[in-house]
Amino acid sequence: MDHITFLVAVVIVTALAFDFTNGFHDTANAMATSIATGALKPRTAVLVSGVLNIVGAFLSTEVAKTISGGIVDDTLVSPGMIFAGLVGAILWNLLTWLVGLPSSSSHALFGGLIGAVWVGAGSHGVHFDKVVEKVLIPAVASPVVAGVAALIATYLAYKLTARGRKDSVTKGFRIGQIASASLVSLAHGTNDAQKTMGIITLTLISAGALGHDAGPPVWVIASAGLAIGLGTYLGGWRIIRTMGKGLTEIQSPQGFAAETASTTVILTSAHLGFALSTTQVASGSILGAGLGRRLAEVRWGVAGRMVAAWLITLPSAALVGGVSASVVKHGGNFGTVVVALVGVAVAGGIVLVSRRNPVHASNVNDTHEVTIRTESPARVGTAA
């Protein structure tokens, strides 16, 4: 325990805070389609998802090892760099949550870490070959693979049930969705909770508390699983609305197909140690499911904004992480305090702005897109 300094403790707490934002930011990945089709009530959905995220955290550690000893040189990383990277990731998660965009929490984390290490240790501190192999290639391939799989599965689902009674078919697929959405939650915990495990493990390695190439201790696995599970239960209603109602009008056969495709891709990648974005996989599956029923069902304007968010997530988080790392590097403990205070202030401001147009379990299915109300209630009338 001598290695657990105050800064290391702050980094661990910040990592768990990121894990919490990852949970409510990515709840939509598992439950948006089930909520949109009525297969699960909103509060029930996030409870089931939260519990299964915790369970999923204990299933594998391959992705955690990729992060703790893969994309950056752990011999050059300091706790201050990791802290700076986490600040960039958290702020990007909160900003995209505010506007209801399902961007990648994973790429926000990778971007923040890469930017911070690049500034703090130089470009040789980042293993760019591993970034391409383990992050960028899966980022391009995974939503395409998931989308194609969901498209084919949707087409077959409608083809095979074409002569069935509509109410019976809907009821059957809604029951199936309970299972498929649960599996996505399990897969999300397996993939995404590991990213925080990897960050905490990297912190402990950099502080000398663990040896190089060490895996995450049990307490790290448990705390990361609990943090992402609690965040999931909170419910990222803004992003759930976008993914459930914004991309396409989801029917139960499409929801089942999309969730099954997402689960398959996420669990396969977690086994192989690919730290892919579960958000991109789930979004690709939903788009594929929309195309599988009818081309006109996809709202390409929303899809385009999502893709734009995907493209700028990693560099944007890297920029914030790099600036934060520069302040920490040159300011020492004082710089760390400044970054922490600025981060808390910005995060608090985002939360306050979000209350102008609240989205919650009761209105999550009301409209297609989330908007930010900037005028007073007296002038605007009722919120969307």
Short mmCIF file of C-alpha atoms in Angstrom, two decimals:
data_model
loop_
_atom_site.label_atom_id
_atom_site.label_comp_id
_atom_site.label_asym_id
_atom_site.label_seq_id
_atom_site.Cartn_x
_atom_site.Cartn_y
_atom_site.Cartn_z
CA MET A 1 0.00 0.00 0.00
CA ASP A 2 3.05 2.31 0.21
CA HIS A 3 2.78 2.78 -3.56
CA ILE A 4 -0.78 4.16 -3.29
CA THR A 5 0.05 7.87 -3.05
CA PHE A 6 -2.55 10.62 -2.94
CA LEU A 7 -2.20 11.19 -6.70
CA VAL A 8 -2.62 7.48 -7.43
CA ALA A 9 -5.74 7.44 -5.27
CA VAL A 10 -7.10 10.48 -7.14
CA VAL A 11 -6.43 8.76 -10.48
CA ILE A 12 -8.24 5.59 -9.35
CA VAL A 13 -11.27 7.60 -8.20
CA THR A 14 -11.25 9.55 -11.48
CA ALA A 15 -11.04 6.29 -13.44
CA LEU A 16 -14.08 4.97 -11.61
CA ALA A 17 -15.87 8.27 -12.31
CA PHE A 18 -15.16 7.73 -16.00
CA ASP A 19 -16.45 4.18 -15.67
CA PHE A 20 -19.66 5.57 -14.16
CA THR A 21 -20.12 7.98 -17.10
CA ASN A 22 -19.35 5.11 -19.46
CA GLY A 23 -22.23 3.20 -17.87
CA PHE A 24 -24.96 5.80 -18.33
CA HIS A 25 -23.51 6.94 -21.66
CA ASP A 26 -23.71 3.40 -23.06
CA THR A 27 -26.92 2.06 -21.49
CA ALA A 28 -28.52 2.65 -24.88
CA ASN A 29 -26.25 0.08 -26.49
CA ALA A 30 -28.07 -2.72 -24.72
CA MET A 31 -31.51 -1.38 -23.95
CA ALA A 32 -32.53 1.32 -26.45
CA THR A 33 -34.25 -1.08 -28.84
CA SER A 34 -36.00 -3.04 -26.10
CA ILE A 35 -37.34 0.17 -24.57
CA ALA A 36 -38.38 1.50 -27.98
CA THR A 37 -40.34 -1.67 -28.87
CA GLY A 38 -41.91 -2.01 -25.42
CA ALA A 39 -40.23 -5.34 -24.71
CA LEU A 40 -39.03 -3.94 -21.38
CA LYS A 41 -40.19 -1.01 -19.28
CA PRO A 42 -37.49 1.68 -19.06
CA ARG A 43 -36.72 1.29 -15.36
CA THR A 44 -36.72 -2.50 -15.58
CA ALA A 45 -34.42 -2.35 -18.58
CA VAL A 46 -31.74 -0.25 -16.89
CA LEU A 47 -31.89 -2.38 -13.72
CA VAL A 48 -31.38 -5.61 -15.68
CA SER A 49 -28.63 -3.98 -17.72
CA GLY A 50 -26.84 -2.65 -14.64
CA VAL A 51 -26.77 -6.02 -12.90
CA LEU A 52 -25.54 -7.85 -16.01
CA ASN A 53 -22.84 -5.23 -16.62
CA ILE A 54 -21.44 -6.09 -13.19
CA VAL A 55 -21.54 -9.81 -13.95
CA GLY A 56 -19.94 -9.27 -17.35
CA ALA A 57 -16.98 -7.48 -15.79
CA PHE A 58 -15.78 -10.78 -14.30
CA LEU A 59 -15.85 -12.79 -17.55
CA SER A 60 -12.59 -11.67 -19.19
CA THR A 61 -9.52 -9.45 -18.77
CA GLU A 62 -8.05 -9.56 -22.29
CA VAL A 63 -9.17 -6.03 -23.18
CA ALA A 64 -7.82 -4.70 -19.87
CA LYS A 65 -4.40 -6.14 -20.71
CA THR A 66 -4.52 -4.47 -24.13
CA ILE A 67 -4.97 -1.09 -22.47
CA SER A 68 -2.60 -1.52 -19.51
CA GLY A 69 0.28 -2.83 -21.61
CA GLY A 70 -0.64 -2.43 -25.26
CA ILE A 71 -1.41 0.99 -26.68
CA VAL A 72 1.08 2.96 -24.51
CA ASP A 73 4.49 2.22 -23.02
CA ASP A 74 3.75 1.57 -19.35
CA THR A 75 7.39 2.31 -18.42
CA LEU A 76 6.95 5.93 -19.52
CA VAL A 77 3.49 6.61 -18.17
CA SER A 78 2.92 8.51 -14.93
CA PRO A 79 -0.25 8.76 -12.82
CA GLY A 80 -0.47 12.44 -13.74
CA MET A 81 -0.69 11.58 -17.45
CA ILE A 82 -3.42 9.04 -16.81
CA PHE A 83 -5.35 11.58 -14.74
CA ALA A 84 -5.13 14.13 -17.56
CA GLY A 85 -6.33 11.56 -20.09
CA LEU A 86 -9.29 10.62 -17.93
CA VAL A 87 -10.36 14.26 -17.64
CA GLY A 88 -10.49 14.50 -21.43
CA ALA A 89 -12.54 11.29 -21.68
CA ILE A 90 -15.04 12.27 -18.97
CA LEU A 91 -15.70 15.73 -20.41
CA TRP A 92 -16.25 14.33 -23.90
CA ASN A 93 -18.64 11.70 -22.54
CA LEU A 94 -20.68 14.34 -20.73
CA LEU A 95 -20.77 16.70 -23.71
CA THR A 96 -22.01 14.03 -26.13
CA TRP A 97 -24.50 12.79 -23.55
CA LEU A 98 -25.87 16.35 -23.26
CA VAL A 99 -26.67 16.51 -26.97
CA GLY A 100 -27.84 12.90 -27.12
CA LEU A 101 -25.11 11.66 -29.46
CA PRO A 102 -24.05 8.01 -29.03
CA SER A 103 -20.32 8.62 -29.43
CA SER A 104 -17.74 6.12 -28.28
CA SER A 105 -16.76 6.16 -24.61
CA SER A 106 -13.95 3.79 -25.54
CA HIS A 107 -12.46 6.15 -28.10
CA ALA A 108 -12.85 9.05 -25.68
CA LEU A 109 -10.75 7.07 -23.20
CA PHE A 110 -8.17 6.05 -25.79
CA GLY A 111 -7.98 9.56 -27.18
CA GLY A 112 -7.54 11.16 -23.78
CA LEU A 113 -4.84 8.66 -22.81
CA ILE A 114 -2.97 8.92 -26.12
CA GLY A 115 -3.01 12.73 -26.04
CA ALA A 116 -1.83 12.85 -22.44
CA VAL A 117 0.99 10.33 -22.94
CA TRP A 118 2.08 11.99 -26.18
CA VAL A 119 2.45 15.35 -24.43
CA GLY A 120 3.80 13.92 -21.19
CA ALA A 121 6.28 11.35 -22.52
CA GLY A 122 6.68 12.07 -26.22
CA SER A 123 5.35 10.29 -29.30
CA HIS A 124 7.49 7.22 -28.54
CA GLY A 125 5.32 6.65 -25.46
CA VAL A 126 2.41 5.63 -27.72
CA HIS A 127 2.45 2.30 -29.57
CA PHE A 128 0.82 3.50 -32.76
CA ASP A 129 1.00 0.07 -34.38
CA LYS A 130 -1.11 -1.31 -31.54
CA VAL A 131 -3.48 1.65 -31.76
CA VAL A 132 -4.09 0.83 -35.42
CA GLU A 133 -4.38 -2.93 -34.82
CA LYS A 134 -6.43 -2.94 -31.63
CA VAL A 135 -8.43 0.31 -31.91
CA LEU A 136 -8.69 1.86 -35.37
CA ILE A 137 -9.22 -1.27 -37.49
CA PRO A 138 -11.93 -2.64 -35.13
CA ALA A 139 -13.51 0.84 -35.12
CA VAL A 140 -14.00 0.67 -38.88
CA ALA A 141 -14.79 -3.02 -39.20
CA SER A 142 -17.04 -3.69 -36.18
CA PRO A 143 -20.06 -1.48 -37.04
CA VAL A 144 -19.97 -2.72 -40.65
CA VAL A 145 -19.87 -6.38 -39.59
CA ALA A 146 -22.60 -5.83 -37.00
CA GLY A 147 -24.72 -3.86 -39.48
CA VAL A 148 -24.51 -6.51 -42.18
CA ALA A 149 -25.30 -9.27 -39.69
CA ALA A 150 -28.32 -7.34 -38.36
CA LEU A 151 -29.53 -6.58 -41.89
CA ILE A 152 -29.46 -10.26 -42.86
CA ALA A 153 -31.02 -11.34 -39.56
CA THR A 154 -33.80 -8.76 -39.91
CA TYR A 155 -34.57 -9.81 -43.47
CA LEU A 156 -34.77 -13.47 -42.42
CA ALA A 157 -36.88 -12.65 -39.36
CA TYR A 158 -39.55 -10.94 -41.47
CA LYS A 159 -39.30 -13.54 -44.22
CA LEU A 160 -39.76 -16.49 -41.87
CA THR A 161 -42.67 -14.91 -39.99
CA ALA A 162 -44.45 -13.36 -42.97
CA ARG A 163 -47.46 -15.67 -42.63
CA GLY A 164 -47.72 -15.46 -38.85
CA ARG A 165 -50.20 -13.34 -36.94
CA LYS A 166 -48.69 -9.93 -36.33
CA ASP A 167 -49.55 -9.82 -32.63
CA SER A 168 -48.11 -13.32 -32.05
CA VAL A 169 -44.93 -12.47 -33.96
CA THR A 170 -44.51 -9.22 -32.03
CA LYS A 171 -45.05 -10.93 -28.69
CA GLY A 172 -42.59 -13.69 -29.52
CA PHE A 173 -39.83 -11.33 -30.59
CA ARG A 174 -40.40 -9.11 -27.55
CA ILE A 175 -39.79 -12.13 -25.33
CA GLY A 176 -36.70 -12.87 -27.39
CA GLN A 177 -35.55 -9.29 -26.94
CA ILE A 178 -35.44 -9.70 -23.17
CA ALA A 179 -32.84 -12.41 -23.64
CA SER A 180 -30.92 -10.68 -26.44
CA ALA A 181 -30.80 -7.30 -24.66
CA SER A 182 -29.59 -9.04 -21.51
CA LEU A 183 -26.78 -10.64 -23.50
CA VAL A 184 -25.76 -7.24 -24.89
CA SER A 185 -25.56 -5.91 -21.32
CA LEU A 186 -23.42 -8.88 -20.32
CA ALA A 187 -21.18 -8.30 -23.33
CA HIS A 188 -20.95 -4.57 -22.58
CA GLY A 189 -19.75 -5.27 -19.05
CA THR A 190 -17.24 -7.75 -20.43
CA ASN A 191 -15.85 -5.24 -22.93
CA ASP A 192 -16.25 -1.75 -21.45
CA ALA A 193 -15.64 -2.36 -17.75
CA GLN A 194 -12.30 -3.84 -18.76
CA LYS A 195 -11.17 -0.50 -20.14
CA THR A 196 -11.34 1.08 -16.71
CA MET A 197 -9.69 -2.02 -15.25
CA GLY A 198 -6.87 -1.50 -17.73
CA ILE A 199 -6.50 2.17 -16.80
CA ILE A 200 -6.36 1.45 -13.06
CA THR A 201 -3.94 -1.42 -13.65
CA LEU A 202 -1.75 0.89 -15.77
CA THR A 203 -1.81 3.42 -12.93
CA LEU A 204 -0.72 0.80 -10.41
CA ILE A 205 2.05 -0.38 -12.74
CA SER A 206 3.29 3.18 -13.26
CA ALA A 207 3.34 3.70 -9.49
CA GLY A 208 5.27 0.48 -8.89
CA ALA A 209 2.41 -1.25 -7.08
CA LEU A 210 2.19 -3.95 -9.78
CA GLY A 211 4.78 -5.53 -12.03
CA HIS A 212 4.90 -4.90 -15.77
CA ASP A 213 2.43 -6.97 -17.81
CA ALA A 214 0.36 -7.63 -14.68
CA GLY A 215 -3.35 -8.24 -14.99
CA PRO A 216 -6.01 -6.40 -12.97
CA PRO A 217 -6.39 -7.51 -9.32
CA VAL A 218 -9.76 -8.78 -8.13
CA TRP A 219 -10.59 -5.53 -6.29
CA VAL A 220 -10.00 -3.59 -9.51
CA ILE A 221 -12.33 -5.90 -11.44
CA ALA A 222 -15.02 -5.64 -8.76
CA SER A 223 -14.85 -1.85 -8.41
CA ALA A 224 -14.88 -1.28 -12.18
CA GLY A 225 -17.85 -3.61 -12.59
CA LEU A 226 -19.77 -1.90 -9.80
CA ALA A 227 -19.09 1.60 -11.15
CA ILE A 228 -20.23 0.80 -14.68
CA GLY A 229 -23.25 -1.08 -13.32
CA LEU A 230 -24.35 1.89 -11.20
CA GLY A 231 -23.89 4.24 -14.14
CA THR A 232 -25.95 1.95 -16.34
CA TYR A 233 -28.76 1.88 -13.80
CA LEU A 234 -28.84 5.67 -13.77
CA GLY A 235 -29.91 5.46 -17.42
CA GLY A 236 -28.51 7.58 -20.22
CA TRP A 237 -31.99 8.56 -21.36
CA ARG A 238 -30.88 11.16 -23.90
CA ILE A 239 -28.81 8.65 -25.85
CA ILE A 240 -31.42 5.92 -25.38
CA ARG A 241 -33.89 8.24 -27.10
CA THR A 242 -31.55 8.85 -30.04
CA MET A 243 -30.71 5.19 -30.59
CA GLY A 244 -34.20 3.86 -29.91
CA LYS A 245 -36.22 6.48 -31.76
CA GLY A 246 -33.79 8.68 -33.66
CA LEU A 247 -32.14 6.29 -36.11
CA THR A 248 -35.13 4.25 -37.21
CA GLU A 249 -38.54 3.14 -36.01
CA ILE A 250 -37.61 -0.16 -34.42
CA GLN A 251 -40.03 -3.09 -34.36
CA SER A 252 -39.48 -6.13 -32.19
CA PRO A 253 -38.00 -8.40 -34.94
CA GLN A 254 -35.50 -5.66 -35.77
CA GLY A 255 -34.64 -5.14 -32.11
CA PHE A 256 -34.00 -8.84 -31.61
CA ALA A 257 -31.82 -8.99 -34.73
CA ALA A 258 -29.82 -5.88 -33.77
CA GLU A 259 -29.19 -7.05 -30.21
CA THR A 260 -28.15 -10.54 -31.30
CA ALA A 261 -25.71 -9.14 -33.86
CA SER A 262 -24.24 -6.72 -31.28
CA THR A 263 -23.74 -9.46 -28.71
CA THR A 264 -21.93 -11.72 -31.16
CA VAL A 265 -19.52 -9.01 -32.32
CA ILE A 266 -18.78 -7.62 -28.84
CA LEU A 267 -18.15 -10.97 -27.14
CA THR A 268 -15.95 -12.17 -30.01
CA SER A 269 -13.83 -9.02 -29.89
CA ALA A 270 -13.54 -9.14 -26.09
CA HIS A 271 -12.21 -12.71 -26.34
CA LEU A 272 -9.61 -11.57 -28.89
CA GLY A 273 -8.60 -8.51 -26.84
CA PHE A 274 -9.90 -5.91 -29.31
CA ALA A 275 -10.95 -2.79 -27.41
CA LEU A 276 -13.72 -1.85 -29.79
CA SER A 277 -16.52 0.63 -29.28
CA THR A 278 -19.72 -1.05 -28.16
CA THR A 279 -21.55 2.15 -29.14
CA GLN A 280 -20.43 1.84 -32.73
CA VAL A 281 -21.34 -1.85 -32.80
CA ALA A 282 -24.83 -1.22 -31.41
CA SER A 283 -25.41 1.74 -33.73
CA GLY A 284 -24.26 -0.28 -36.72
CA SER A 285 -26.63 -3.08 -35.74
CA ILE A 286 -29.59 -0.70 -35.46
CA LEU A 287 -28.82 0.83 -38.85
CA GLY A 288 -28.56 -2.64 -40.35
CA ALA A 289 -31.87 -3.61 -38.80
CA GLY A 290 -33.48 -0.51 -40.30
CA LEU A 291 -32.12 -1.33 -43.74
CA GLY A 292 -33.23 -4.93 -43.37
CA ARG A 293 -36.88 -3.88 -43.18
CA ARG A 294 -37.01 -0.86 -45.45
CA LEU A 295 -34.46 1.69 -46.63
CA ALA A 296 -36.71 4.68 -45.94
CA GLU A 297 -36.89 3.77 -42.24
CA VAL A 298 -33.33 5.01 -41.61
CA ARG A 299 -32.95 8.70 -40.70
CA TRP A 300 -29.68 9.42 -42.41
CA GLY A 301 -29.34 12.91 -40.94
CA VAL A 302 -29.09 11.47 -37.42
CA ALA A 303 -26.78 8.71 -38.68
CA GLY A 304 -24.53 11.30 -40.29
CA ARG A 305 -24.21 13.29 -37.07
CA MET A 306 -23.35 10.09 -35.23
CA VAL A 307 -20.61 9.20 -37.70
CA ALA A 308 -19.23 12.73 -37.46
CA ALA A 309 -19.11 12.35 -33.67
CA TRP A 310 -17.28 9.04 -34.06
CA LEU A 311 -14.66 10.66 -36.29
CA ILE A 312 -13.89 13.55 -33.95
CA THR A 313 -14.15 11.71 -30.62
CA LEU A 314 -10.62 10.34 -30.44
CA PRO A 315 -8.81 13.53 -31.58
CA SER A 316 -11.06 15.78 -29.47
CA ALA A 317 -10.45 13.76 -26.31
CA ALA A 318 -6.74 13.60 -27.21
CA LEU A 319 -6.64 17.40 -27.45
CA VAL A 320 -8.22 17.86 -24.01
CA GLY A 321 -6.02 15.11 -22.56
CA GLY A 322 -2.91 16.68 -24.09
CA VAL A 323 -3.71 20.17 -22.79
CA SER A 324 -4.48 18.75 -19.34
CA ALA A 325 -1.24 16.76 -19.37
CA SER A 326 0.73 19.89 -20.25
CA VAL A 327 -0.77 21.73 -17.27
CA VAL A 328 -0.04 18.80 -14.97
CA LYS A 329 3.48 18.36 -16.35
CA HIS A 330 4.49 21.99 -15.89
CA GLY A 331 2.37 22.80 -12.87
CA GLY A 332 3.01 19.75 -10.71
CA ASN A 333 0.53 19.30 -7.87
CA PHE A 334 -0.84 22.80 -8.43
CA GLY A 335 -1.44 22.00 -12.09
CA THR A 336 -3.22 18.79 -11.13
CA VAL A 337 -5.52 20.73 -8.80
CA VAL A 338 -6.24 23.29 -11.53
CA VAL A 339 -7.15 20.58 -14.04
CA ALA A 340 -9.36 18.88 -11.46
CA LEU A 341 -11.20 22.10 -10.58
CA VAL A 342 -11.72 23.07 -14.22
CA GLY A 343 -12.95 19.57 -15.00
CA VAL A 344 -15.44 19.62 -12.14
CA ALA A 345 -16.66 23.09 -13.13
CA VAL A 346 -17.22 22.13 -16.77
CA ALA A 347 -18.91 18.85 -15.79
CA GLY A 348 -21.17 20.68 -13.37
CA GLY A 349 -22.08 23.22 -16.04
CA ILE A 350 -23.04 20.45 -18.47
CA VAL A 351 -25.27 18.81 -15.88
CA LEU A 352 -27.00 22.14 -15.14
CA VAL A 353 -27.63 22.78 -18.84
CA SER A 354 -29.11 19.29 -19.20
CA ARG A 355 -31.82 20.15 -16.65
CA ARG A 356 -33.28 22.75 -19.01
CA ASN A 357 -34.61 19.93 -21.15
CA PRO A 358 -34.80 16.80 -18.99
CA VAL A 359 -35.10 13.37 -20.58
CA HIS A 360 -36.08 10.54 -18.27
CA ALA A 361 -37.81 7.18 -18.14
CA SER A 362 -41.26 8.72 -18.55
CA ASN A 363 -40.57 10.66 -21.76
CA VAL A 364 -37.72 8.73 -23.36
CA ASN A 365 -39.96 7.43 -26.18
CA ASP A 366 -41.76 10.73 -26.85
CA THR A 367 -39.74 12.21 -29.71
CA HIS A 368 -37.11 11.22 -32.22
CA GLU A 369 -34.28 13.55 -31.28
CA VAL A 370 -32.98 15.31 -28.21
CA THR A 371 -32.75 19.09 -28.35
CA ILE A 372 -31.31 21.54 -25.87
CA ARG A 373 -33.76 24.22 -24.77
CA THR A 374 -32.04 27.57 -24.34
CA GLU A 375 -35.04 29.78 -23.52
CA SER A 376 -36.99 29.97 -20.30
CA PRO A 377 -40.00 27.64 -19.81
CA ALA A 378 -42.33 30.65 -19.83
CA ARG A 379 -41.31 31.55 -23.36
CA VAL A 380 -40.92 28.08 -24.80
CA GLY A 381 -43.91 26.25 -23.29
CA THR A 382 -43.63 22.56 -22.74
CA ALA A 383 -40.36 20.67 -23.20
CA ALA A 384 -39.91 17.99 -25.81
#
